[in-house]
PDB file of C-alpha atoms in Angstrom:
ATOM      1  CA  UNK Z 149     134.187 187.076  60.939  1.00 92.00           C
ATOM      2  CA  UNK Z 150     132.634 188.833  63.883  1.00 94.00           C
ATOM      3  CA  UNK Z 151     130.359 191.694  63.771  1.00 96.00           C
ATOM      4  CA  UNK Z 152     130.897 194.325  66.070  1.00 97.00           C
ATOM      5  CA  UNK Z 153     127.932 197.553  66.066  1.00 97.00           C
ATOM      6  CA  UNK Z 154     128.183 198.109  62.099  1.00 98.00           C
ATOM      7  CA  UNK Z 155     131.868 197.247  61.402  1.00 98.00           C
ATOM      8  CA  UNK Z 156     132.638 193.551  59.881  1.00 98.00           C
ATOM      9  CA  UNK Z 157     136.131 192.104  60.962  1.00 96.00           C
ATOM     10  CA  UNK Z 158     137.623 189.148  59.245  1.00 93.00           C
ATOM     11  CA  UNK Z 159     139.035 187.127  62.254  1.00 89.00           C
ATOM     12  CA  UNK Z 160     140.693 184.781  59.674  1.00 82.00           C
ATOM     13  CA  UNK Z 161     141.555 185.813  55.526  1.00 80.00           C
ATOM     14  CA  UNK Z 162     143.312 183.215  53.445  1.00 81.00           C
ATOM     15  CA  UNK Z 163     145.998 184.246  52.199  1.00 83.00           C
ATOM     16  CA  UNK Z 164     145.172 183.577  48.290  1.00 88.00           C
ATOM     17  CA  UNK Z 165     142.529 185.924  48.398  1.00 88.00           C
ATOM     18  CA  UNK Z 166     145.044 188.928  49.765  1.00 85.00           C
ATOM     19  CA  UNK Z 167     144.502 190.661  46.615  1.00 90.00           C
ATOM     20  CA  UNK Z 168     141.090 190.574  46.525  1.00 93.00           C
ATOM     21  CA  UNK Z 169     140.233 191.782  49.859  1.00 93.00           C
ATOM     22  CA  UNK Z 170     138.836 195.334  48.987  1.00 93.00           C
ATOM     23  CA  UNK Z 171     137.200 193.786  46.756  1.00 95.00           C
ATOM     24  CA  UNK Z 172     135.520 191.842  48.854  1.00 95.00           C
ATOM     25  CA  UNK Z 173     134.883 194.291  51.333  1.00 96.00           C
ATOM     26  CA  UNK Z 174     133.370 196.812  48.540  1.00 96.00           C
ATOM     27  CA  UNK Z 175     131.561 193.641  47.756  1.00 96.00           C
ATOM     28  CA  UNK Z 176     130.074 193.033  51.251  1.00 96.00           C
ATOM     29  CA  UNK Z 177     128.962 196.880  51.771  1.00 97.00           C
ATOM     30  CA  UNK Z 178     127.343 196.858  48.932  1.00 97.00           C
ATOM     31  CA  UNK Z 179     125.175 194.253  50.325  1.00 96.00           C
ATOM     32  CA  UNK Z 180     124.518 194.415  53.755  1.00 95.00           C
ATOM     33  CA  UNK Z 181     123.763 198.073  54.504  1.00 94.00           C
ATOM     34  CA  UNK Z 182     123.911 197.700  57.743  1.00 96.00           C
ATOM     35  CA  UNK Z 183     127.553 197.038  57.309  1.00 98.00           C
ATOM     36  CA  UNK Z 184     129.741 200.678  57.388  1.00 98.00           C
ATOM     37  CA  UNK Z 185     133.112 199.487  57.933  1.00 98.00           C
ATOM     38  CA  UNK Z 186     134.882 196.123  56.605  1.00 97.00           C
ATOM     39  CA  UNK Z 187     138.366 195.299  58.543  1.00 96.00           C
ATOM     40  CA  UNK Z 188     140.730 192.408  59.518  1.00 94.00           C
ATOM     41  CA  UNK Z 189     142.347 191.243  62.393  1.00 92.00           C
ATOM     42  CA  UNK Z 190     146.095 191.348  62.037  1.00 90.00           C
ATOM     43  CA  UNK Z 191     147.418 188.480  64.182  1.00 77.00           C
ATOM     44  CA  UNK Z 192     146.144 187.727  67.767  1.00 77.00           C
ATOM     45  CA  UNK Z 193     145.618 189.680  70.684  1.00 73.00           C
ATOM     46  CA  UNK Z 194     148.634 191.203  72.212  1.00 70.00           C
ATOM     47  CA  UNK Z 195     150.078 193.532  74.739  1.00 74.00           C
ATOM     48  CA  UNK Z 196     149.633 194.410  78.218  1.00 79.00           C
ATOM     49  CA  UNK Z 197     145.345 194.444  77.702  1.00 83.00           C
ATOM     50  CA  UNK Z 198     145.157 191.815  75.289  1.00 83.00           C
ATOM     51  CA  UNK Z 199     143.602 194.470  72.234  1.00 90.00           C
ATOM     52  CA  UNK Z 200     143.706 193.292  68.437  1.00 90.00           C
ATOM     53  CA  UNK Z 201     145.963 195.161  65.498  1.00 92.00           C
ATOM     54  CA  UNK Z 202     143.004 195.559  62.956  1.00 95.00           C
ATOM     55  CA  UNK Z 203     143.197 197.084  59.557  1.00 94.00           C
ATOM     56  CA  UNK Z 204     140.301 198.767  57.497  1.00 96.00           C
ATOM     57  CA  UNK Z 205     139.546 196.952  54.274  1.00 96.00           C
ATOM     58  CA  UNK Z 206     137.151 199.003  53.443  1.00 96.00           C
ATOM     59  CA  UNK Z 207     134.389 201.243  54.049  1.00 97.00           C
ATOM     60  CA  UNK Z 208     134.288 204.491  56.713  1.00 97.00           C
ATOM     61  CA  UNK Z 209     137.717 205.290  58.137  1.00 97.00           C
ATOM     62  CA  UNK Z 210     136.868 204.432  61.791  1.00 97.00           C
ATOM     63  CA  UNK Z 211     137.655 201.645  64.227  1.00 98.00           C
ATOM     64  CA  UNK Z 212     134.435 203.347  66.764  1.00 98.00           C
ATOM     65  CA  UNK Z 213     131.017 202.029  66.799  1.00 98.00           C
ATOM     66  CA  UNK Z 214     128.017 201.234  68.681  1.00 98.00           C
ATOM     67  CA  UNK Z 215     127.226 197.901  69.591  1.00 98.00           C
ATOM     68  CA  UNK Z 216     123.887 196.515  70.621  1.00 97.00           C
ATOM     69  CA  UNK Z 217     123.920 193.663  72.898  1.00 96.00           C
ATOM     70  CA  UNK Z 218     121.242 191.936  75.145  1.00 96.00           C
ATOM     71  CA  UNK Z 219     118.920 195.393  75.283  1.00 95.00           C
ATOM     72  CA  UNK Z 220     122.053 197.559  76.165  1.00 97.00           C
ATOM     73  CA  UNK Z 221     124.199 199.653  73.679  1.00 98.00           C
ATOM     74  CA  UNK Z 222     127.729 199.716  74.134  1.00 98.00           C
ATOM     75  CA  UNK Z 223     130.234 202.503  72.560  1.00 98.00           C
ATOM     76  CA  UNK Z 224     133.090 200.683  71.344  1.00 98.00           C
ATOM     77  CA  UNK Z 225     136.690 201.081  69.965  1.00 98.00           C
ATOM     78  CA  UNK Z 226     137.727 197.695  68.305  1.00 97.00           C
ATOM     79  CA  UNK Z 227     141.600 198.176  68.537  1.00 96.00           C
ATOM     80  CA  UNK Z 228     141.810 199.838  71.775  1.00 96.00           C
ATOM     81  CA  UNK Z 229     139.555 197.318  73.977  1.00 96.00           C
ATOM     82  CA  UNK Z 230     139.258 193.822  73.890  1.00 93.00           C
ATOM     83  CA  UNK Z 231     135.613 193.127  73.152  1.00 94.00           C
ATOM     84  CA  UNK Z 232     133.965 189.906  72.113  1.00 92.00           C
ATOM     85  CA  UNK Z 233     130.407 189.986  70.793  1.00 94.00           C
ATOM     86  CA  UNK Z 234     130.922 185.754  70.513  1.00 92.00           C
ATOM     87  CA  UNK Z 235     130.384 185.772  74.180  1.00 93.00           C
ATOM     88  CA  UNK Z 236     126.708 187.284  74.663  1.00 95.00           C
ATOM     89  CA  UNK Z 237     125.006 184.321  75.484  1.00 95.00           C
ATOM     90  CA  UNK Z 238     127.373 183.240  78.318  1.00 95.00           C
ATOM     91  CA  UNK Z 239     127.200 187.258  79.091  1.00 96.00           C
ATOM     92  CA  UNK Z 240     123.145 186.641  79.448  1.00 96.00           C
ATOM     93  CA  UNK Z 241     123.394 183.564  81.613  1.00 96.00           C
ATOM     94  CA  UNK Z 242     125.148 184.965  83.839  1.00 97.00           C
ATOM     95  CA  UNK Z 243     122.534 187.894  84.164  1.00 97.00           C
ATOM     96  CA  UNK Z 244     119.998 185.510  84.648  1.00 96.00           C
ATOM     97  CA  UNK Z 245     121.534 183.816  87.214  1.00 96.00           C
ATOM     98  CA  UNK Z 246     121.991 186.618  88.806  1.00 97.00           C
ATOM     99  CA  UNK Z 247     119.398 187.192  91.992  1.00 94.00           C
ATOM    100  CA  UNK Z 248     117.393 190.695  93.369  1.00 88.00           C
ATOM    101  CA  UNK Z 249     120.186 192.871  95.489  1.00 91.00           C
ATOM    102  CA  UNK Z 250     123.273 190.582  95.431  1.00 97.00           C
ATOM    103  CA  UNK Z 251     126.427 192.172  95.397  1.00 98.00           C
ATOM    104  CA  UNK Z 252     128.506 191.206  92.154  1.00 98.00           C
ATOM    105  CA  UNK Z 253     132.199 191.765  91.338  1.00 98.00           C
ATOM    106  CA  UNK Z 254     132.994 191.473  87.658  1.00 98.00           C
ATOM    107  CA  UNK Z 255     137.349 191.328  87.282  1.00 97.00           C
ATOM    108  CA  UNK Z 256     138.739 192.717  84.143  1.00 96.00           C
ATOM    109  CA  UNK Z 257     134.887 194.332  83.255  1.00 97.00           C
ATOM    110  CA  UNK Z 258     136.310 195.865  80.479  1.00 96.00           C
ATOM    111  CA  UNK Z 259     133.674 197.926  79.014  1.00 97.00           C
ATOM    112  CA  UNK Z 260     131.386 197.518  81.114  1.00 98.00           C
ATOM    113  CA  UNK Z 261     129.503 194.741  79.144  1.00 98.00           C
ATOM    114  CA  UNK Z 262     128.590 192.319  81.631  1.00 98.00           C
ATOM    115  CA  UNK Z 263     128.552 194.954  85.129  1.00 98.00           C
ATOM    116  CA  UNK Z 264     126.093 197.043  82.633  1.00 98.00           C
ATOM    117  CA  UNK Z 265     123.714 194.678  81.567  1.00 98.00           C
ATOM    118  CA  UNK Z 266     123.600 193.006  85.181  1.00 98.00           C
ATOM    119  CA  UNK Z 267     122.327 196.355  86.330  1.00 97.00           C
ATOM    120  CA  UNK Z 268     120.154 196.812  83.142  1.00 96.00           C
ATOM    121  CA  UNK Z 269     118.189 193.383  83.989  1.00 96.00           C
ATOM    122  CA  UNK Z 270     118.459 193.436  87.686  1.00 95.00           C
ATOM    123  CA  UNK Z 271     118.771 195.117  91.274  1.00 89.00           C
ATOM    124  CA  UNK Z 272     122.033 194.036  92.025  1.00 96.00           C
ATOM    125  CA  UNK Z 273     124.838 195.847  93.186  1.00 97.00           C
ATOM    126  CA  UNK Z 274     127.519 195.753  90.315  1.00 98.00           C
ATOM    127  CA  UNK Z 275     131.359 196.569  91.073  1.00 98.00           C
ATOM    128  CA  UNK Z 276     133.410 196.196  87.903  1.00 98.00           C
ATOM    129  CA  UNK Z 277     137.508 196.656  87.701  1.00 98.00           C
ATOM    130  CA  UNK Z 278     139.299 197.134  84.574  1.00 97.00           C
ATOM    131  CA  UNK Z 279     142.901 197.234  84.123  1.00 96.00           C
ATOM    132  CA  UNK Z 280     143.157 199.094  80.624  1.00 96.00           C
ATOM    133  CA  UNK Z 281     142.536 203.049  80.523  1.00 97.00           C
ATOM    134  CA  UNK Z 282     140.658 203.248  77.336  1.00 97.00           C
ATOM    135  CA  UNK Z 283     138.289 200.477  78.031  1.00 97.00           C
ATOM    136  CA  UNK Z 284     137.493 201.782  81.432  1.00 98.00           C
ATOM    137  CA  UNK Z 285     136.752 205.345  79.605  1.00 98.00           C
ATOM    138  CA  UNK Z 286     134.106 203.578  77.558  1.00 98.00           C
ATOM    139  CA  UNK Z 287     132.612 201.817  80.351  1.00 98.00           C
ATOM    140  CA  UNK Z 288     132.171 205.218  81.868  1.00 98.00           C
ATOM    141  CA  UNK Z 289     130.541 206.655  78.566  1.00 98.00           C
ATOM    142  CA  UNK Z 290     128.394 203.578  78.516  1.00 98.00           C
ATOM    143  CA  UNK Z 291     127.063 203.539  81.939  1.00 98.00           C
ATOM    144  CA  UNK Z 292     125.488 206.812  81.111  1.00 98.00           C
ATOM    145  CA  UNK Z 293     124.462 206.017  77.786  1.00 97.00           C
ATOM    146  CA  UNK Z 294     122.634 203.173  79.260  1.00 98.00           C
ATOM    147  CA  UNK Z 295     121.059 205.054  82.637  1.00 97.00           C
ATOM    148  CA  UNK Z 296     122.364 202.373  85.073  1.00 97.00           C
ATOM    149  CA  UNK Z 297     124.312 202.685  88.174  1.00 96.00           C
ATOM    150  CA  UNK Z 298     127.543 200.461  88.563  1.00 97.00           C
ATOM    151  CA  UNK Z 299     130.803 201.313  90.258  1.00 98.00           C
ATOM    152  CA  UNK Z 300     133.853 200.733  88.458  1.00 98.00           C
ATOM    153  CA  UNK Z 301     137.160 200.893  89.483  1.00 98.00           C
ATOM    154  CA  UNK Z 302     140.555 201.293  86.794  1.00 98.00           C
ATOM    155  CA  UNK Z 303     143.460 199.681  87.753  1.00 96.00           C
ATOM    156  CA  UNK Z 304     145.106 196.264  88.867  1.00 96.00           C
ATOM    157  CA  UNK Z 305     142.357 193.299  90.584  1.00 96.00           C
ATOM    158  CA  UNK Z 306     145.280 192.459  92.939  1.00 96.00           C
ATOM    159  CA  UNK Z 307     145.508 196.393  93.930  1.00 97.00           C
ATOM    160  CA  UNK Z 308     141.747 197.196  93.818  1.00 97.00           C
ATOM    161  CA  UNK Z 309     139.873 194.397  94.748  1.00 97.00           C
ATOM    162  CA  UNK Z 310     140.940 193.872  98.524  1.00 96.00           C
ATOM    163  CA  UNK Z 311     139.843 197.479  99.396  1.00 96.00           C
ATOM    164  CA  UNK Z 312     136.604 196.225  98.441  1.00 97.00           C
ATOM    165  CA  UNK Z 313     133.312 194.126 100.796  1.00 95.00           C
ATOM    166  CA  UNK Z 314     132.712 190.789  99.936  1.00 97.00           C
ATOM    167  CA  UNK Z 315     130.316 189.732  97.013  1.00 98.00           C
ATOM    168  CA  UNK Z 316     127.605 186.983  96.544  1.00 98.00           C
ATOM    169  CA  UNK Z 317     128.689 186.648  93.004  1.00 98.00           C
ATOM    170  CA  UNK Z 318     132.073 186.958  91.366  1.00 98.00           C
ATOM    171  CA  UNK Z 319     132.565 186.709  88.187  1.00 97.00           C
ATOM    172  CA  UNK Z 320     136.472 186.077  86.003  1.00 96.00           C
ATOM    173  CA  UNK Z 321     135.970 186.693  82.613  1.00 93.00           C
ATOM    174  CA  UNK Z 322     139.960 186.271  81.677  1.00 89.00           C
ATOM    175  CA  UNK Z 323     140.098 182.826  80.471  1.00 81.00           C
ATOM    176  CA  UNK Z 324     143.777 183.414  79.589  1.00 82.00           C
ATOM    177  CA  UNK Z 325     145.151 183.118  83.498  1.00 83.00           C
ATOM    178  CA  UNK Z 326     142.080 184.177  85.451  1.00 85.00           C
ATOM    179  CA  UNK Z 327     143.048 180.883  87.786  1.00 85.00           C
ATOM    180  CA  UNK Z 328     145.696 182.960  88.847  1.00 89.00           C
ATOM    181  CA  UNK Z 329     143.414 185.350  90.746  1.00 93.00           C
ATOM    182  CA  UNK Z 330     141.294 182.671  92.176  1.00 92.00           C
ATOM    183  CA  UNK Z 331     142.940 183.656  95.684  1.00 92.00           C
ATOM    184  CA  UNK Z 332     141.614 186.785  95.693  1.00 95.00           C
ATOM    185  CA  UNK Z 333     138.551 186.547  94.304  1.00 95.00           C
ATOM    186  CA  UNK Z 334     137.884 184.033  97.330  1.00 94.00           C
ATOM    187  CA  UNK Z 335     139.150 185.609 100.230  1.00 95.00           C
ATOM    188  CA  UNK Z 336     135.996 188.459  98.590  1.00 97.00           C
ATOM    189  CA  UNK Z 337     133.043 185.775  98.006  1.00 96.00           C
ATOM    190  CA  UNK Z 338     130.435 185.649 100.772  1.00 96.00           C
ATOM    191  CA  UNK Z 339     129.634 182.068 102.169  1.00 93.00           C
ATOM    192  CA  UNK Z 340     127.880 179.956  99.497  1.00 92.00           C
ATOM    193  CA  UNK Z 341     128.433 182.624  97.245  1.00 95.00           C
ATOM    194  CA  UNK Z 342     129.018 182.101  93.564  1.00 96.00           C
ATOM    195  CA  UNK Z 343     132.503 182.577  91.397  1.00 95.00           C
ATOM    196  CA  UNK Z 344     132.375 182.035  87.750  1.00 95.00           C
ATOM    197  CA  UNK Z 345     135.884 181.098  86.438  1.00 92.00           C
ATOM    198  CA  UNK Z 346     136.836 181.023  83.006  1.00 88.00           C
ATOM    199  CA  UNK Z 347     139.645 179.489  81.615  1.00 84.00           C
ATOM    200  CA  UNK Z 348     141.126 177.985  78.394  1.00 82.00           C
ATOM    201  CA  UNK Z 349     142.470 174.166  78.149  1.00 81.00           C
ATOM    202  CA  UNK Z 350     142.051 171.789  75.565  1.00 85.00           C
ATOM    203  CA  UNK Z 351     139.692 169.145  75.832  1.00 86.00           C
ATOM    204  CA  UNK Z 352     141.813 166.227  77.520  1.00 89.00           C
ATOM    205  CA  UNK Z 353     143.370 168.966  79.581  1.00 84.00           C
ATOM    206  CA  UNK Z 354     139.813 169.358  81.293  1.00 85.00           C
ATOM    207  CA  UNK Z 355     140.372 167.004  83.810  1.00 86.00           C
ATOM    208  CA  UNK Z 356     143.706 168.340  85.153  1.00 86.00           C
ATOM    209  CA  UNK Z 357     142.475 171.622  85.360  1.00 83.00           C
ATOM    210  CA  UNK Z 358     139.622 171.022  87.135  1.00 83.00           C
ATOM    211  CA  UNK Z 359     141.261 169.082  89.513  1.00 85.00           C
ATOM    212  CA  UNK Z 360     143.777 172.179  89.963  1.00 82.00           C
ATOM    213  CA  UNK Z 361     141.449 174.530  90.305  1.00 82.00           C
ATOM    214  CA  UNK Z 362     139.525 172.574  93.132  1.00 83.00           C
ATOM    215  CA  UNK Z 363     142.424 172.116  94.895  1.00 82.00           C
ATOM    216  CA  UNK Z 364     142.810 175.715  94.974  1.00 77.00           C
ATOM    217  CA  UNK Z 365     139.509 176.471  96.574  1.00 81.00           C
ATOM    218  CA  UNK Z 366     139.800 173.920  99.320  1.00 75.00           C
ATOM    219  CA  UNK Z 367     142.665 175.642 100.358  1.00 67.00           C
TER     220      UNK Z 367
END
């Protein structure tokens, strides 16, 4: 399971404990107090922005909540934006990679996670572009909730992004098919500038794909 602000969501229940389930979940917020809402995921992500189906088990009837990550808080609706908390520590090495008054693009920001606490923890210029509505509303709401300044941008990479400068730092959080933005994220990095590509492949696969993706960036 995953714990996102105070809600609990099962990624994975098995199956002979279906009828049990709110029983568990009355069972778990009885517990942990800090717990408000028990749920479960209902499949994989899906759709056009890649957000979960997720059911309440038990608990407050809400899928909203705050989530505190890496000294920021970030308002979140679990079914309407894809969010993983998993991810923080990648999220934080990234910030401190990150160096005073660098430009930074973060593609498909959702959010605001990553632009947010880059501004939180540094003086870099943050630009963040998010394709889904609803997430881009909450990275709006959580810019101000957090007092930082980051531009952000809703809409399509391949329509946004090339009105943009150029950036010392990109970073691809999409693992799904971010490769196939690599062109434009490189005709927007700054000489010796930094692009942090993410991408899924099993672990024999690793070799191939690197080999693909170099390719693409000596081109």
């Amino acid at each position: 399971f995953d714990t996102v602000g105070d809600i609990l969501i099962f990624n994975d229940f098995p199956t002979k404990l279906k009828k049990k389930e709110k029983k568990i979940a009355k069972v778990i917020l009885s517990y942990y107090k800090n717990i408000r809402v028990v749920a479960k995921k209902m499949g994989r992500y899906a759709g056009k922005y890649r957000t979960p189906s997720i059911r309440i088990l038990g608990g407050e009837k809400r899928k909203e909540t705050v989530h505190k990550e890496n000294g920021v808080l970030l308002k979140v609706h679990v079914e309407k934006v894809y969010f993983s908390a998993r991810t923080a520590t990648e999220r934080l090495k990234i910030v401190e990679g990150v160096k005073k008054k660098e430009k930074v693009l973060v593609m498909f920001s959702g959010i605001g996670v990553l632009p947010i606490e880059i501004a939180k923890h540094t003086q870099a210029d943050v630009t963040g572009v998010e394709i889904n509505p609803a997430a881009h509303m909450y990275a709006l709401e959580n810019v101000k909730l957090n007092k930082v300044n980051v531009a952000l941008h809703c809409g399509e990479v391949r329509r946004i992004v090339p009105k943009l400068g150029k950036f010392d730092r990109i970073v691809m959080p999409l693992p799904n098919n971010a490769t196939s933005f690599l062109d434009i994220a490189l005709s927007k990095i700054k000489k010796n500038g930094i692009i942090h590509l993410y991408a899924f492949g099993a672990e024999e696969d690793v070799p191939t794909l690197k080999k693909e993706i170099v390719e693409k960036v000596k081109k």
